[in-house]
């Protein structure tokens, strides 16, 4: 009888197989297989000296930043339109070895002048370089806002890191280009500030900082704006999709200057499934309001075939999904004009770092400010385990 029982006892491997199948089924049933940020913690601030001259250029206007994990360096693009020096990007070292950023932890190590296809520096006022994103080919894509007032088109170009020479220009859909009538295209200084590439290097994304003229109003006090996220396929370098992104309305506080500006200056791809970090920045008349969001393109409508949002009922359009991660006004930090963000290295405790950088506008009253954060990122497996084990890490 004992022999019969032993024969019919299912091997342990069968139980293991059943468990694996069950977990796989639950894993696939998750709403998304992308990453999710569960927490974000401030770990330090550094500033560069005002008016810092480096290799005969003034460091300033740093509007976009990207990280080279292989060499552990950062590339930060200046939005100088040729008034201080030629269009350029800087290579920086940012020391996070101790798990936080110290005051002197940012050091410039080189500057690269951007050259056009003829190997010449861009003419003064020809560019307004704002966004930068690293590829896997020792190149960077850089976006320029152009100048709508002068009918200078925005661009997205690829440049060699070593030489700074232009390699490729991506086509810009006509709806984004300014025209003589002033009835369509980007608004001046509110165009392609952002740039990011997915980890698999298959897609590049940029976004307008504010609504196109034919899409709606620019941001105003207590009124948000309708930006477009533009997706490129880097396998053929063609634009393929667009998504509606609505910025949050911001209330000015004691606006003695009467000046107000708000919009979407940068975004950062977190995975290949349409999840991003976005940065919303507002000048409120008395300081800056900076917020970080995690967004998802999942379920949002592709609007690339709609040339004018004002010509349709936009209430029927599903915008990208947003979740507020952090309002930086809650930090004990005097915020400057934060415009760029990038993932950095893994910190000593294994968590992911995040770097933000400010554009000082070459203004003596402002600073080139670098802020560092630690992010806890949950993979789909961890989220599944939390669903199965609600008391995990409590």
Coordinates of C-alpha atoms in Angstrom, one line a residue:
X1 CA 0.0 0.0 0.0
X2 CA 2.9 2.4 0.8
X3 CA 4.4 1.6 -2.6
X4 CA 1.1 2.6 -4.3
X5 CA 1.0 5.9 -2.4
X6 CA 4.6 6.7 -3.4
X7 CA 3.8 6.0 -7.0
X8 CA 0.8 8.4 -7.1
X9 CA 2.5 11.2 -5.2
X10 CA 3.0 14.0 -7.8
X11 CA 6.7 15.0 -8.2
X12 CA 7.7 18.3 -6.7
X13 CA 8.6 19.5 -10.2
X14 CA 4.9 19.4 -11.2
X15 CA 4.0 21.7 -8.3
X16 CA 6.8 24.0 -9.4
X17 CA 5.5 24.0 -12.9
X18 CA 2.0 24.8 -11.8
X19 CA 3.3 27.8 -9.7
X20 CA 5.3 29.1 -12.7
X21 CA 2.3 28.9 -15.0
X22 CA 0.1 30.7 -12.5
X23 CA 2.6 33.5 -11.9
X24 CA 3.1 33.8 -15.7
X25 CA -0.6 34.1 -16.2
X26 CA -0.9 36.8 -13.5
X27 CA 2.2 38.6 -14.9
X28 CA 0.6 38.8 -18.3
X29 CA -2.7 40.0 -16.8
X30 CA -1.0 43.1 -15.3
X31 CA -2.3 46.3 -16.8
X32 CA 1.2 47.2 -18.1
X33 CA 4.5 45.5 -18.2
X34 CA 6.4 48.8 -17.8
X35 CA 8.2 50.2 -14.8
X36 CA 6.6 52.3 -12.2
X37 CA 8.2 54.8 -9.8
X38 CA 7.0 54.1 -6.3
X39 CA 9.0 56.8 -4.4
X40 CA 11.5 59.7 -5.1
X41 CA 13.9 61.2 -2.6
X42 CA 16.0 64.3 -2.8
X43 CA 19.7 63.6 -2.3
X44 CA 21.5 66.8 -2.9
X45 CA 22.2 70.0 -4.8
X46 CA 25.1 71.6 -6.5
X47 CA 25.6 74.9 -8.4
X48 CA 28.2 76.1 -10.9
X49 CA 29.8 79.5 -10.2
X50 CA 28.1 82.4 -11.9
X51 CA 29.7 83.5 -15.1
X52 CA 31.9 80.4 -15.2
X53 CA 34.3 80.6 -18.2
X54 CA 35.4 77.2 -19.4
X55 CA 37.6 76.9 -22.5
X56 CA 36.7 80.4 -23.7
X57 CA 33.0 79.8 -23.3
X58 CA 30.6 80.9 -20.6
X59 CA 28.7 78.0 -19.1
X60 CA 25.0 78.7 -18.9
X61 CA 21.7 78.2 -20.5
X62 CA 21.9 74.5 -19.8
X63 CA 18.4 73.4 -21.0
X64 CA 18.8 69.6 -21.5
X65 CA 20.9 66.8 -20.1
X66 CA 21.6 63.1 -21.0
X67 CA 23.7 60.4 -19.3
X68 CA 26.4 58.2 -20.9
X69 CA 26.4 55.2 -18.6
X70 CA 29.5 53.6 -20.3
X71 CA 31.8 56.6 -19.6
X72 CA 29.8 57.9 -16.5
X73 CA 29.6 61.4 -17.9
X74 CA 26.7 63.7 -18.8
X75 CA 26.1 65.9 -21.9
X76 CA 24.3 69.2 -21.2
X77 CA 23.3 71.4 -24.1
X78 CA 23.3 75.2 -23.9
X79 CA 20.5 77.2 -25.4
X80 CA 22.9 80.1 -26.2
X81 CA 21.8 81.4 -29.6
X82 CA 25.3 82.4 -30.5
X83 CA 25.5 85.5 -28.4
X84 CA 28.1 84.2 -25.9
X85 CA 29.7 81.5 -28.1
X86 CA 28.8 79.0 -30.9
X87 CA 26.0 76.4 -30.3
X88 CA 27.5 73.8 -28.1
X89 CA 27.1 71.1 -25.5
X90 CA 29.2 70.4 -22.4
X91 CA 30.5 67.1 -20.9
X92 CA 30.1 67.0 -17.2
X93 CA 31.2 64.8 -14.3
X94 CA 28.6 64.5 -11.5
X95 CA 29.8 62.7 -8.4
X96 CA 27.2 60.4 -6.8
X97 CA 29.7 57.9 -5.5
X98 CA 28.6 58.5 -1.8
X99 CA 24.9 58.1 -2.6
X100 CA 24.3 61.8 -2.6
X101 CA 25.3 65.0 -4.4
X102 CA 27.7 67.4 -2.7
X103 CA 28.0 71.1 -3.4
X104 CA 31.2 70.7 -5.4
X105 CA 30.1 67.5 -7.1
X106 CA 29.7 68.8 -10.6
X107 CA 32.8 69.4 -12.8
X108 CA 32.8 70.4 -16.5
X109 CA 35.4 68.4 -18.5
X110 CA 34.9 69.4 -22.1
X111 CA 32.9 71.5 -24.5
X112 CA 31.8 70.5 -28.0
X113 CA 30.9 73.0 -30.7
X114 CA 28.0 71.9 -33.0
X115 CA 28.8 71.9 -36.7
X116 CA 26.4 71.8 -39.6
X117 CA 26.6 69.4 -42.5
X118 CA 29.3 71.5 -44.1
X119 CA 31.5 71.3 -41.0
X120 CA 30.8 75.0 -40.1
X121 CA 29.5 76.4 -36.8
X122 CA 25.9 77.5 -36.9
X123 CA 25.3 81.2 -37.5
X124 CA 24.2 83.4 -34.6
X125 CA 20.5 83.2 -33.9
X126 CA 20.2 80.2 -36.2
X127 CA 19.6 77.8 -33.4
X128 CA 18.0 77.6 -30.0
X129 CA 19.2 74.2 -28.8
X130 CA 17.2 72.9 -25.9
X131 CA 16.9 69.1 -25.8
X132 CA 19.5 66.4 -25.9
X133 CA 19.3 62.6 -26.0
X134 CA 22.1 60.0 -26.3
X135 CA 22.0 57.2 -28.8
X136 CA 23.8 53.8 -28.8
X137 CA 26.0 55.0 -31.8
X138 CA 28.3 57.6 -30.0
X139 CA 25.9 60.3 -31.2
X140 CA 23.4 62.6 -29.6
X141 CA 20.1 64.0 -31.0
X142 CA 19.6 67.7 -30.2
X143 CA 16.4 69.7 -30.7
X144 CA 16.2 73.4 -31.5
X145 CA 13.1 75.6 -30.9
X146 CA 13.9 77.8 -33.9
X147 CA 12.5 81.2 -33.9
X148 CA 8.8 81.5 -34.9
X149 CA 9.0 85.3 -35.0
X150 CA 11.7 85.1 -37.7
X151 CA 10.1 82.0 -39.3
X152 CA 13.1 79.9 -38.4
X153 CA 11.9 76.3 -38.2
X154 CA 12.6 74.1 -35.2
X155 CA 14.8 71.1 -35.9
X156 CA 15.9 67.7 -34.5
X157 CA 19.4 66.8 -35.6
X158 CA 21.8 64.0 -34.8
X159 CA 25.5 65.0 -34.1
X160 CA 28.7 63.1 -33.5
X161 CA 29.8 63.3 -29.9
X162 CA 33.5 63.3 -30.8
X163 CA 33.4 65.9 -33.6
X164 CA 30.1 67.7 -33.0
X165 CA 29.3 67.4 -36.7
X166 CA 25.7 67.1 -37.9
X167 CA 24.9 63.6 -39.2
X168 CA 21.1 63.4 -39.7
X169 CA 18.1 65.7 -39.7
X170 CA 14.6 64.3 -38.8
X171 CA 11.7 65.6 -40.8
X172 CA 9.3 67.9 -38.9
X173 CA 5.5 67.5 -39.7
X174 CA 4.2 70.7 -41.4
X175 CA 1.7 71.4 -38.6
X176 CA 4.6 72.3 -36.3
X177 CA 6.2 74.8 -38.6
X178 CA 5.4 78.5 -38.3
X179 CA 4.0 80.4 -41.3
X180 CA 3.7 84.0 -42.4
X181 CA 0.0 84.1 -41.4
X182 CA 0.9 83.4 -37.7
X183 CA -2.1 81.0 -37.7
X184 CA -0.3 77.7 -37.3
X185 CA 2.8 76.1 -35.8
X186 CA 4.9 76.5 -32.7
X187 CA 4.8 79.5 -30.5
X188 CA 8.0 81.5 -30.1
X189 CA 10.2 80.0 -27.5
X190 CA 7.6 77.3 -26.6
X191 CA 8.5 74.5 -29.0
X192 CA 10.8 71.4 -28.8
X193 CA 12.5 71.9 -25.5
X194 CA 12.3 68.1 -24.7
X195 CA 14.0 65.1 -26.2
X196 CA 14.4 61.4 -25.1
X197 CA 15.1 58.0 -26.6
X198 CA 13.6 54.7 -25.4
X199 CA 16.1 52.2 -23.9
X200 CA 15.8 49.9 -26.9
X201 CA 16.9 52.9 -29.1
X202 CA 13.9 52.3 -31.5
X203 CA 11.9 55.5 -30.7
X204 CA 12.6 59.1 -30.1
X205 CA 10.2 61.5 -28.4
X206 CA 9.9 65.2 -28.2
X207 CA 7.1 67.6 -27.2
X208 CA 6.0 71.1 -27.6
X209 CA 6.4 73.2 -24.5
X210 CA 2.9 74.8 -25.1
X211 CA 0.1 74.3 -27.5
X212 CA 0.5 74.9 -31.2
X213 CA -1.2 78.1 -32.3
X214 CA -4.0 76.0 -34.0
X215 CA -4.4 73.7 -31.0
X216 CA -5.3 76.2 -28.2
X217 CA -4.1 78.9 -25.9
X218 CA -0.7 79.1 -24.3
X219 CA -0.5 78.5 -20.6
X220 CA -1.8 81.4 -18.4
X221 CA -2.3 81.8 -14.6
X222 CA -4.7 79.1 -13.5
X223 CA -5.0 77.7 -17.1
X224 CA -3.0 74.8 -18.5
X225 CA -2.1 74.2 -22.1
X226 CA -2.4 71.4 -24.6
X227 CA 1.0 70.1 -25.7
X228 CA 1.7 67.5 -28.4
X229 CA 4.1 64.6 -27.8
X230 CA 5.7 63.6 -31.1
X231 CA 7.0 60.1 -31.6
X232 CA 9.7 59.2 -34.2
X233 CA 10.6 55.7 -35.4
X234 CA 14.4 55.6 -35.4
X235 CA 14.5 52.6 -37.7
X236 CA 13.4 54.9 -40.6
X237 CA 13.8 58.3 -38.9
X238 CA 10.1 59.2 -39.6
X239 CA 7.5 60.7 -37.4
X240 CA 4.7 58.2 -36.7
X241 CA 2.5 59.2 -33.8
X242 CA 1.4 62.2 -31.7
X243 CA -0.3 62.4 -28.3
X244 CA -2.1 65.0 -26.3
X245 CA -0.4 66.1 -23.1
X246 CA -2.3 68.6 -20.8
X247 CA -0.2 70.6 -18.4
X248 CA -1.5 71.5 -14.9
X249 CA -2.9 74.9 -14.2
X250 CA -0.6 76.9 -11.9
X251 CA -1.7 79.7 -9.6
X252 CA 0.8 82.6 -9.3
X253 CA 1.7 83.7 -5.7
X254 CA 2.2 87.4 -5.1
X255 CA 3.0 88.1 -8.8
X256 CA 4.5 91.5 -8.5
X257 CA 6.2 91.4 -11.9
X258 CA 3.2 90.4 -13.9
X259 CA 5.3 87.9 -15.7
X260 CA 4.1 84.3 -16.0
X261 CA 5.3 81.3 -18.0
X262 CA 4.4 77.6 -17.7
X263 CA 4.9 74.5 -19.8
X264 CA 6.5 71.2 -20.5
X265 CA 10.3 71.6 -20.8
X266 CA 11.4 68.0 -20.8
X267 CA 10.4 64.3 -20.7
X268 CA 12.3 61.1 -20.1
X269 CA 11.6 57.6 -21.4
X270 CA 11.6 55.0 -18.6
X271 CA 11.0 51.9 -20.7
X272 CA 9.9 50.7 -24.1
X273 CA 6.2 50.6 -23.2
X274 CA 5.3 54.3 -23.3
X275 CA 6.1 55.3 -19.7
X276 CA 7.9 58.6 -19.1
X277 CA 8.9 61.1 -16.5
X278 CA 7.8 64.6 -17.4
X279 CA 8.9 67.9 -16.0
X280 CA 6.5 70.8 -15.7
X281 CA 8.0 74.2 -15.0
X282 CA 6.3 77.5 -14.2
X283 CA 7.6 81.0 -13.4
X284 CA 5.0 82.4 -11.1
X285 CA 6.3 85.9 -10.7
X286 CA 7.8 85.0 -7.4
X287 CA 10.1 82.0 -7.9
X288 CA 9.5 78.7 -9.8
X289 CA 7.0 75.9 -9.5
X290 CA 8.5 72.6 -10.6
X291 CA 6.7 69.3 -10.7
X292 CA 7.6 65.7 -11.7
X293 CA 5.0 63.4 -13.2
X294 CA 5.0 59.8 -14.4
X295 CA 2.9 59.5 -17.5
X296 CA 1.7 56.6 -19.7
X297 CA 0.8 56.6 -23.4
X298 CA -1.3 53.5 -22.8
X299 CA -4.9 54.1 -23.9
X300 CA -4.2 57.6 -25.2
X301 CA -5.3 58.6 -28.7
X302 CA -2.9 59.0 -31.6
X303 CA -3.7 62.5 -32.9
X304 CA -1.1 62.8 -35.7
X305 CA -3.8 63.0 -38.3
X306 CA -5.5 66.0 -36.6
X307 CA -3.8 69.2 -37.8
X308 CA -5.9 71.5 -35.7
X309 CA -7.3 70.6 -32.3
X310 CA -9.5 73.7 -32.3
X311 CA -11.3 72.3 -35.3
X312 CA -12.4 69.1 -33.4
X313 CA -14.1 68.3 -30.2
X314 CA -11.0 67.7 -28.1
X315 CA -13.1 66.5 -25.2
X316 CA -13.4 63.2 -27.1
X317 CA -9.6 62.8 -27.3
X318 CA -8.0 60.7 -24.6
X319 CA -4.8 62.5 -23.4
X320 CA -1.8 60.8 -21.8
X321 CA -2.4 59.5 -18.3
X322 CA -0.5 61.4 -15.6
X323 CA 0.4 60.8 -11.9
X324 CA 2.1 63.5 -9.8
X325 CA 5.3 62.1 -8.2
X326 CA 6.8 65.2 -6.6
X327 CA 6.1 68.9 -6.3
X328 CA 9.6 70.3 -5.8
X329 CA 8.2 73.3 -3.9
X330 CA 7.9 70.9 -0.9
X331 CA 11.7 70.6 -0.8
X332 CA 13.8 72.9 1.4
X333 CA 15.5 74.2 -1.7
X334 CA 15.4 77.6 -3.5
X335 CA 14.4 76.4 -7.0
X336 CA 15.8 77.9 -10.2
X337 CA 14.7 77.5 -13.8
X338 CA 14.8 73.7 -14.0
X339 CA 14.5 72.6 -17.6
X340 CA 16.3 69.3 -18.1
X341 CA 16.3 65.8 -16.5
X342 CA 18.0 62.5 -17.1
X343 CA 18.5 59.2 -15.3
X344 CA 22.0 58.8 -13.8
X345 CA 23.9 55.8 -12.5
X346 CA 22.7 53.3 -9.9
X347 CA 23.5 54.5 -6.4
X348 CA 25.5 52.5 -3.9
X349 CA 22.3 51.1 -2.4
X350 CA 21.2 49.9 -5.8
X351 CA 18.5 52.5 -6.4
X352 CA 18.2 54.6 -9.5
X353 CA 19.5 58.2 -9.5
X354 CA 17.8 61.1 -11.3
X355 CA 19.4 64.4 -12.2
X356 CA 17.7 67.8 -12.9
X357 CA 19.4 70.8 -14.3
X358 CA 18.5 74.5 -14.6
X359 CA 18.9 77.1 -17.4
X360 CA 20.2 80.3 -15.8
X361 CA 19.4 82.3 -18.9
X362 CA 22.9 83.9 -18.5
X363 CA 21.3 86.0 -15.9
X364 CA 23.4 87.2 -12.9
X365 CA 20.4 86.7 -10.6
X366 CA 20.0 83.1 -11.5
X367 CA 22.1 79.9 -11.1
X368 CA 23.1 76.8 -13.0
X369 CA 21.5 74.4 -10.4
X370 CA 21.9 70.6 -10.4
X371 CA 19.5 68.6 -8.2
X372 CA 19.9 64.9 -7.5
X373 CA 17.2 62.4 -6.5
X374 CA 17.0 58.7 -5.6
X375 CA 14.1 56.8 -7.2
X376 CA 12.6 53.5 -6.2
X377 CA 11.5 51.8 -9.4
X378 CA 9.2 48.8 -9.3
X379 CA 9.3 46.2 -12.0
X380 CA 6.2 44.2 -13.1
X381 CA 7.4 41.3 -11.0
X382 CA 7.7 43.3 -7.8
X383 CA 4.2 44.8 -8.4
X384 CA 2.9 41.3 -8.9
X385 CA 4.5 40.1 -5.6
X386 CA 2.9 43.1 -3.9
X387 CA -0.4 42.1 -5.3
X388 CA 0.0 38.5 -4.0
X389 CA 1.7 39.6 -0.7
X390 CA 0.0 42.8 0.4
X391 CA 2.2 43.0 3.5
X392 CA 5.4 43.0 1.6
X393 CA 7.9 45.6 2.9
X394 CA 5.3 47.0 5.4

